[in-house]
Short mmCIF file of C-alpha atoms and ligand atoms in Angstrom, two decimals:
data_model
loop_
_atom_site.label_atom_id
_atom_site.label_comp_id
_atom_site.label_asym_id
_atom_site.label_seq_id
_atom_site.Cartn_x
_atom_site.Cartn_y
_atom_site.Cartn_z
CA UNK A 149 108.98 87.60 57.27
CA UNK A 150 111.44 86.01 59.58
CA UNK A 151 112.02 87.97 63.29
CA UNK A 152 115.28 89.08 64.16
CA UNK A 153 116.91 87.11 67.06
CA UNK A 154 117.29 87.66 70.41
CA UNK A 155 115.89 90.79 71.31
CA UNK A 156 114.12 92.06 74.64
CA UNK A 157 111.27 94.38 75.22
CA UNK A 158 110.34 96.00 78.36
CA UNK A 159 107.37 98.05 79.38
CA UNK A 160 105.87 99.51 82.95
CA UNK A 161 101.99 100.00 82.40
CA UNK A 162 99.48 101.39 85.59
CA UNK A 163 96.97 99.31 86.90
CA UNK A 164 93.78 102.03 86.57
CA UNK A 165 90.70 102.13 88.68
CA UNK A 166 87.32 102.49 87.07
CA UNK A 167 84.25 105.56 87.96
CA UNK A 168 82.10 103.82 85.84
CA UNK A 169 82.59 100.35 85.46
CA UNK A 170 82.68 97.86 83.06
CA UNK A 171 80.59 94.98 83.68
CA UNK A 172 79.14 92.56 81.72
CA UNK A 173 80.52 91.27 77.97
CA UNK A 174 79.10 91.06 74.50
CA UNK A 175 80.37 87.80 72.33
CA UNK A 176 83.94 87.75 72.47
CA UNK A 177 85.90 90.04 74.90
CA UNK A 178 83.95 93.14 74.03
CA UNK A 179 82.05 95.26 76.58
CA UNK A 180 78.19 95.22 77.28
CA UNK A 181 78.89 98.75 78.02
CA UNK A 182 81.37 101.71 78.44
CA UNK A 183 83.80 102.28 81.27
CA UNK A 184 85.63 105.12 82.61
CA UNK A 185 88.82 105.00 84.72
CA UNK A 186 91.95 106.50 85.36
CA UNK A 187 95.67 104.81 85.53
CA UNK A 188 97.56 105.23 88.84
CA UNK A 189 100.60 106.41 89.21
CA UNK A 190 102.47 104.33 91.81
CA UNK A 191 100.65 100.80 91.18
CA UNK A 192 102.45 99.15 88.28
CA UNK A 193 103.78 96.02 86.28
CA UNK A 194 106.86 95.95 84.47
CA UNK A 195 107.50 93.22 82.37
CA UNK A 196 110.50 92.03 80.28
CA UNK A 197 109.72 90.13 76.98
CA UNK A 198 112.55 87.99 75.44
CA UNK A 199 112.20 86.58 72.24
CA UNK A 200 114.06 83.82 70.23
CA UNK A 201 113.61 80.97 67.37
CA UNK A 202 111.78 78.22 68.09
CA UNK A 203 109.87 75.02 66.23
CA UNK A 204 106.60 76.05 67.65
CA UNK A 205 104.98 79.00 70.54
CA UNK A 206 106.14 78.21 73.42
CA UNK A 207 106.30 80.25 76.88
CA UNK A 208 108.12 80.39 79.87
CA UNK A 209 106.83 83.22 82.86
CA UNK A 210 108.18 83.94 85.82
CA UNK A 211 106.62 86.74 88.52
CA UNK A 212 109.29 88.28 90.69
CA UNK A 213 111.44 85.59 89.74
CA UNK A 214 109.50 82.56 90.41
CA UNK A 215 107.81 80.52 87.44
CA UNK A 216 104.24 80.67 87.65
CA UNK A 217 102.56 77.71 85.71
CA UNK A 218 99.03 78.85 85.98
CA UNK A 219 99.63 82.48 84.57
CA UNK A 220 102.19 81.16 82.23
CA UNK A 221 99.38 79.18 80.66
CA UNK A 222 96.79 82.11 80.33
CA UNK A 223 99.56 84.12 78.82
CA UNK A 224 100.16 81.07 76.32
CA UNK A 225 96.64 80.84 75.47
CA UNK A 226 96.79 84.44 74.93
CA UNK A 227 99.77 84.88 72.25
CA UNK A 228 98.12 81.86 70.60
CA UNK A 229 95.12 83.88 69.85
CA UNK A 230 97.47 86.77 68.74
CA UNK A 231 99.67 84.50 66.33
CA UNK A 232 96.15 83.79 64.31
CA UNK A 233 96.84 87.32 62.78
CA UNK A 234 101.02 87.44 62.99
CA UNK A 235 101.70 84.10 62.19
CA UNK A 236 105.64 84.38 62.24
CA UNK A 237 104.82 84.49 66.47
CA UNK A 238 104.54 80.76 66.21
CA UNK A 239 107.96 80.12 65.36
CA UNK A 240 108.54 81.88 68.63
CA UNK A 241 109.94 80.95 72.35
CA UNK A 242 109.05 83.29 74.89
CA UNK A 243 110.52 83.90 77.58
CA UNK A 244 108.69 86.85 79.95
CA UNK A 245 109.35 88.05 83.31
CA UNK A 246 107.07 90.37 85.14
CA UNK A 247 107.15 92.18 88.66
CA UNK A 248 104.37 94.16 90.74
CA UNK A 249 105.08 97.90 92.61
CA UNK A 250 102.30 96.85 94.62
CA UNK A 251 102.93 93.58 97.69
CA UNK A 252 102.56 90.61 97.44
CA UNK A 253 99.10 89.51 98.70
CA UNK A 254 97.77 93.13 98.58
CA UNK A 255 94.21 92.12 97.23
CA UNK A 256 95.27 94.11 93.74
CA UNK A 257 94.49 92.46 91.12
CA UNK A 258 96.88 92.95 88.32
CA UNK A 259 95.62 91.76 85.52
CA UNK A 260 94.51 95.18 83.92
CA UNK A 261 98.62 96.16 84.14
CA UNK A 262 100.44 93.06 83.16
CA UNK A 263 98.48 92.53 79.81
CA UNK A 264 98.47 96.14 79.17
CA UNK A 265 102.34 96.06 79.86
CA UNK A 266 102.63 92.64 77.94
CA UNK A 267 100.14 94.60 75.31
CA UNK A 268 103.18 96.93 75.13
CA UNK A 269 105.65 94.75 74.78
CA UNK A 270 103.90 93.09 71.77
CA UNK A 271 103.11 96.29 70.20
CA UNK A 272 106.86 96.95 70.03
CA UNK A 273 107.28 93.90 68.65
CA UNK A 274 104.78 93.64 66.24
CA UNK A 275 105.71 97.20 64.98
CA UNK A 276 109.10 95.88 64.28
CA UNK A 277 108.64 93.05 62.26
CA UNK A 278 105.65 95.02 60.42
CA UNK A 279 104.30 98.57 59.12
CA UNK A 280 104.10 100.57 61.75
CA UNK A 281 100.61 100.49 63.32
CA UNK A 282 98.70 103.95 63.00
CA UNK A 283 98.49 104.86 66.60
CA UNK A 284 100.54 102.86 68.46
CA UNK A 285 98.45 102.90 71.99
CA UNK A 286 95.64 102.16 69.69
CA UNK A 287 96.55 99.00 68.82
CA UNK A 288 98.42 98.21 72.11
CA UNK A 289 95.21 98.91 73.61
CA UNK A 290 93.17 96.46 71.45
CA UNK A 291 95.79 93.66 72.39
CA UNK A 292 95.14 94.49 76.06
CA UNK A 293 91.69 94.28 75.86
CA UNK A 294 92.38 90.78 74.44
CA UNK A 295 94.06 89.63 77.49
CA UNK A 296 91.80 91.44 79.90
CA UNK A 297 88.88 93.75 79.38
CA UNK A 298 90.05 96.50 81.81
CA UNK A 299 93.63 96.62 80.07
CA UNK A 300 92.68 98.29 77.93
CA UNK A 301 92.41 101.67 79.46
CA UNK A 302 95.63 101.00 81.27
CA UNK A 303 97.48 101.93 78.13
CA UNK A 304 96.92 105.86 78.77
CA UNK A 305 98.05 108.43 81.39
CA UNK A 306 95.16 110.04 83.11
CA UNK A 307 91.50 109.25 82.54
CA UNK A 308 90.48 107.10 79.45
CA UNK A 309 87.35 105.40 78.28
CA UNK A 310 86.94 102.08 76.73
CA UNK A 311 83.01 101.15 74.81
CA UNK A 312 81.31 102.45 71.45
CA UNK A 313 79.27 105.30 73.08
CA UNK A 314 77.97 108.02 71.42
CA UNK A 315 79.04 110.38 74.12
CA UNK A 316 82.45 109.67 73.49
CA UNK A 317 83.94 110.84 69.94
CA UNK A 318 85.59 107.37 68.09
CA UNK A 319 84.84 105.48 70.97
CA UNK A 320 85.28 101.92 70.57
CA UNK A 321 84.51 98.58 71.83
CA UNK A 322 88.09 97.30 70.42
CA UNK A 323 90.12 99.94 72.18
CA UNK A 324 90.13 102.80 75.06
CA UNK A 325 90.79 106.28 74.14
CA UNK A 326 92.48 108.61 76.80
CA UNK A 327 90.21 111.79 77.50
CA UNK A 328 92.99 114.22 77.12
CA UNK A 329 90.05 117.58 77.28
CA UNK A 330 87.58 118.70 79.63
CA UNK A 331 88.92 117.59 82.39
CA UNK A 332 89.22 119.93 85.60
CA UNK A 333 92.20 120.31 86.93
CA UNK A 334 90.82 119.49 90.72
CA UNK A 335 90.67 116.12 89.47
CA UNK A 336 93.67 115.64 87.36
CA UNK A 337 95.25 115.80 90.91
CA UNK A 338 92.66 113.57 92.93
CA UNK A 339 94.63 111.12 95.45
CA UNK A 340 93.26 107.73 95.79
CA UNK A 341 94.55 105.33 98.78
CA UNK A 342 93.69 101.28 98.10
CA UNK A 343 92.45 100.63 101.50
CA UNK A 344 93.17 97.01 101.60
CA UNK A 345 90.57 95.14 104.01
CA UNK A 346 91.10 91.63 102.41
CA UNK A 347 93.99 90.03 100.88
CA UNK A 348 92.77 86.66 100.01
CA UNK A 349 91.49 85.59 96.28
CA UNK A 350 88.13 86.49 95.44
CA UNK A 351 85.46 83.86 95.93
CA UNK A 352 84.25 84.75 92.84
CA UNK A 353 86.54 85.98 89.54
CA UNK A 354 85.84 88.56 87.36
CA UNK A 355 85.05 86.65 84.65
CA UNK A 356 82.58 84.40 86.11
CA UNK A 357 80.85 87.54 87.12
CA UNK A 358 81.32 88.93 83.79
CA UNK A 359 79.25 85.86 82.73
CA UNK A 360 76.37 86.34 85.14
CA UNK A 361 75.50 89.68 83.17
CA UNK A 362 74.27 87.95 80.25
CA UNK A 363 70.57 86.80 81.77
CA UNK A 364 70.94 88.91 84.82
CA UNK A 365 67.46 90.15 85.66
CA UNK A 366 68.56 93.87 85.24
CA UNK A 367 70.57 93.74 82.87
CA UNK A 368 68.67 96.44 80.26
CA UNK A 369 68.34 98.41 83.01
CA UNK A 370 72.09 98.39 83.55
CA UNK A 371 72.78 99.24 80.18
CA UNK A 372 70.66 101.84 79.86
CA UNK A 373 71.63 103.55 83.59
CA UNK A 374 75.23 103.40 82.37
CA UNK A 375 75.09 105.65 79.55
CA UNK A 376 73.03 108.32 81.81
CA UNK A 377 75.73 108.07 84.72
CA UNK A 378 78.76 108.43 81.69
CA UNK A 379 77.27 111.39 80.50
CA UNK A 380 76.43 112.47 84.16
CA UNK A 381 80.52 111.64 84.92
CA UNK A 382 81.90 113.36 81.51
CA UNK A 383 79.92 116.42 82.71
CA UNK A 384 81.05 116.46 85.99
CA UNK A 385 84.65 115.89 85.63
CA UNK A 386 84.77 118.71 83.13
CA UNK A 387 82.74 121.52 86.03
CA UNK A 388 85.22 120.18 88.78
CA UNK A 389 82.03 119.74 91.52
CA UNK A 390 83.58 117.84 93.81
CA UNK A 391 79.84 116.42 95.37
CA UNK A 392 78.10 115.51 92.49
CA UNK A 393 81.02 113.46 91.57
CA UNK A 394 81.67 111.81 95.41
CA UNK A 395 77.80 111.05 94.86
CA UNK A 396 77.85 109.42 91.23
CA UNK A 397 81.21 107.95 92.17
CA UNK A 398 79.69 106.23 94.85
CA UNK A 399 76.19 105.45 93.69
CA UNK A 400 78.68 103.75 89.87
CA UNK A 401 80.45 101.32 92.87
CA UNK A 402 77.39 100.40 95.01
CA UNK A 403 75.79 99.55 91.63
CA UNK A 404 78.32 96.93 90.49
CA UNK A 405 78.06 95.41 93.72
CA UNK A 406 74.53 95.48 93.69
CA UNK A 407 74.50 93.34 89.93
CA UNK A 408 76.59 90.80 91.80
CA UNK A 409 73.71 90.65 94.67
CA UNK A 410 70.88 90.16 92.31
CA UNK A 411 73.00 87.85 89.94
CA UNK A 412 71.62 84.62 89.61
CA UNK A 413 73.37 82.90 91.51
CA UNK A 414 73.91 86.24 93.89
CA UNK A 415 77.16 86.73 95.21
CA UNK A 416 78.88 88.75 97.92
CA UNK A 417 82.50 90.32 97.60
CA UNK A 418 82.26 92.91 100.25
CA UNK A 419 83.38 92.50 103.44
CA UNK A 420 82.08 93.92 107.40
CA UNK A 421 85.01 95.94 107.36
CA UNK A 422 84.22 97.27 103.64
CA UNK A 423 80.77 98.44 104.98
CA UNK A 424 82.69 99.75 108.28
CA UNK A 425 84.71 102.15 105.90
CA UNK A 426 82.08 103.19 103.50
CA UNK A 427 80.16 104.36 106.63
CA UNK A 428 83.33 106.20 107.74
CA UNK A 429 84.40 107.73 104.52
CA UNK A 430 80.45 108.82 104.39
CA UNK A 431 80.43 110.40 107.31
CA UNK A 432 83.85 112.32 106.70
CA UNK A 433 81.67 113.61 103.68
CA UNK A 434 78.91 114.62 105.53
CA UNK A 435 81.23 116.81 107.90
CA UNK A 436 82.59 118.34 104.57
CA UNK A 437 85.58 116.52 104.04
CA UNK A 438 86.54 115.91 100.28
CA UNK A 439 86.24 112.17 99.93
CA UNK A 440 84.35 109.42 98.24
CA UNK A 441 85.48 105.67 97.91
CA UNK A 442 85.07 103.10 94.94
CA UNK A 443 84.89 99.87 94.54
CA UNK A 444 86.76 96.99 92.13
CA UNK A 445 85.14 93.26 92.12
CA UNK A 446 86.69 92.36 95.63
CA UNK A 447 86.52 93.90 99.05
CA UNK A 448 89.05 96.73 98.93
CA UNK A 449 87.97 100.21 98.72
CA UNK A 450 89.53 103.06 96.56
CA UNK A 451 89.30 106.67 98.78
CA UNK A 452 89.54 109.27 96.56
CA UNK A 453 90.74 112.62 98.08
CA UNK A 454 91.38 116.10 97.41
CA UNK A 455 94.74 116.77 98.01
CA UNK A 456 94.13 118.85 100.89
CA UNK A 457 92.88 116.21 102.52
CA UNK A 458 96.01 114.68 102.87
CA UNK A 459 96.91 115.29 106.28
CA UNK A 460 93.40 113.97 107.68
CA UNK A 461 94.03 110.72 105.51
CA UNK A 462 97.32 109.47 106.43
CA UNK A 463 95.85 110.09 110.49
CA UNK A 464 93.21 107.98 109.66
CA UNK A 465 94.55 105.53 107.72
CA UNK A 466 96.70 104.94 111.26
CA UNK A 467 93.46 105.03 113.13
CA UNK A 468 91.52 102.64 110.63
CA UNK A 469 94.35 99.88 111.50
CA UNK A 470 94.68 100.25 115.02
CA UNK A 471 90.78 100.20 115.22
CA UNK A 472 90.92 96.39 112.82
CA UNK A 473 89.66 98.04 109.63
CA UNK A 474 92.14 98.17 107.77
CA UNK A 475 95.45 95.55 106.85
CA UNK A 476 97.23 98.28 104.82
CA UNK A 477 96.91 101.01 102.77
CA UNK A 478 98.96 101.87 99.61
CA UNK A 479 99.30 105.50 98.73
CA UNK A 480 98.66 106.74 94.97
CA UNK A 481 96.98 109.59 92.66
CA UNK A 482 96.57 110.05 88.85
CA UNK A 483 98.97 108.76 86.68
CA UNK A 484 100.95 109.68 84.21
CA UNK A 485 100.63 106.45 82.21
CA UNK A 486 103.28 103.55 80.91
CA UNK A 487 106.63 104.00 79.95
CA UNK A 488 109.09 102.31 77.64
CA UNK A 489 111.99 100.56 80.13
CA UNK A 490 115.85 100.50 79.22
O1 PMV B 215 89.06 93.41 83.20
P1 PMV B 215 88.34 92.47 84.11
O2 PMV B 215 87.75 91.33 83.35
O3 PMV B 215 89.19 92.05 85.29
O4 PMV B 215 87.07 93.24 84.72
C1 PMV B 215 87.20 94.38 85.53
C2 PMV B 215 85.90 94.77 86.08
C3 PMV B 215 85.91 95.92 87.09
O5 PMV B 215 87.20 96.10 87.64
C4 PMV B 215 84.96 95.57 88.22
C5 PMV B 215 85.42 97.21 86.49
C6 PMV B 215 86.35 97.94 85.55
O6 PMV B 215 85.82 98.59 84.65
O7 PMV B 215 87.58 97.91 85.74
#
């Protein structure tokens, strides 16, 4: 089947934030356990895919304009891997552009939206030059997950799940599924601020951590914990009490940071000022404020927030910085998932 010539594809895709977290793989890029998260609204990638003939793969990336070897390469390596199964991609050239919502050196990673937003792309692509898949996000989702495990869930508005569980009706380790029911309204409009604290690379990547899960001392007690906090989660989400999730919420976070303690070798992501905030944001809670924070791998904090809270945030958010907490803070909420670009 030859490709037509030529053509361009362009997707936005949400960078999501996980409640339960996904840590730890099986063989192959396939969870140890289930995740829950939901996509953000206002942090995204968009990315441009341009296609034409070529002898053999070949790639050329640019971010924001400027090529970027070291990405380039992963991205390479990735399509490589996806041309096993479409083998008309090798007689492709590549050429893909990609650009952030969130700044530069904001501590974000954005690997969860640029491969579900290159996911995208492909899925187009693939669907052109094919039968048509039979559920689109499905598969885009599955060719996220490929590139990076959390992508996966960043190819659905709202809150999705990603890991066989048998909580979760055709759940899957291959691909997320968006929870689309039983889900209270209170926190389909939950605000979340990224309270950035530390914009440097982490000493320690994701998937070296990822890695550390497979002897980590606790890790059946990880797996098993997991499942009881998902159900615990799916439960609360769907009564709308606002505590019991602030307290799981928090508890999920301080967990994945604890497996990184005890790895072997232990490592530390958070930072003074990360503690400084948790004890803030816990105290706020205790005076019956509607907040809880999160954590990714890295140093920066998620505050979640009833709207209400709104005014009380943004004053603290200027208080936070002029007190040194704090290097920035980027405003978002609940998402309404990726979109197809012009
Ligand atoms: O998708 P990765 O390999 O970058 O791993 C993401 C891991 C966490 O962000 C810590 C948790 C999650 O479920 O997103």
């Amino acid at each position: 089947m030859k490709p037509s010539y030529n053509n361009q594809i362009s997707w936005r895709a949400p960078s999501n934030i996980a409640l339960i977290k996904y840590w730890g793989k099986k063989d192959g890029q396939f969870p140890m356990n289930p995740s829950l998260s939901f996509s953000l609204e206002k942090c995204h990638t968009e990315m441009s895919l341009i296609y034409r003939p070529a002898s053999e793969l070949n790639v050329n990336f640019t971010f924001e304009g400027n090529i970027k070897t070291s990405f380039g390469d992963k991205i390479k390596k990735y399509l490589t891997s996806i041309a096993q199964k479409y083998s008309w991609m090798n007689e492709l050239e590549f050429e893909i552009n990609s650009k952030n919502s969130f700044p530069h050196s904001s501590g974000i990673a954005s690997s969860a939206s640029s491969f579900a937003a290159l996911a995208l792309c492909l899925t187009d692509l693939i669907t052109s030059k094919e039968n048509k898949p039979n559920d689109f996000f499905e598969m885009a989702s599955d060719l996220a997950r490929q590139g990076s495990g959390s992508a996966a869930r960043s190819v659905f508005a709202g809150y999705s799940s990603w890991g066989q569980t048998a909580l979760i009706k055709n759940s899957s380790d291959n691909y997320a599924r968006p929870l689309l029911n039983n889900i209270h309204p209170s926190f389909l409009k939950i605000k979340n601020v990224i309270c950035v604290v530390d914009a440097n690379e982490k000493s320690v990547s994701s998937t070296q951590g990822h890695a550390l899960m497979a002897n980590h001392p606790m890790k059946e007690m990880r797996i098993q914990q997991v499942h009881q906090q998902l159900e615990n989660l799916l439960l609360i989400l769907e009564s709308g009490d606002w505590n019991a999730f602030a307290q799981l919420v928090e508890a999920e976070a301080l967990t994945l940071h604890a497996l990184m303690l005890t790895s072997q070798p232990s490592f530390i992501l958070l930072k003074p000022n990360t503690l400084n905030l948790i004890q803030e944001i816990q105290s706020l809670r205790k005076s019956g404020h509607q907040v809880c924070f999160t954590l990714d791998a890295g140093a920066n904090l998620h505050l979640l927030y009833d709207p209400s809270e709104n005014q009380m945030i943004e004053q603290k958010m200027l208080a936070w910085k002029e007190s040194g907490y704090l290097l920035n803070a980027i405003f978002d909420g609940v998402g309404s998932g990726p979109s197809k670009l012009a």
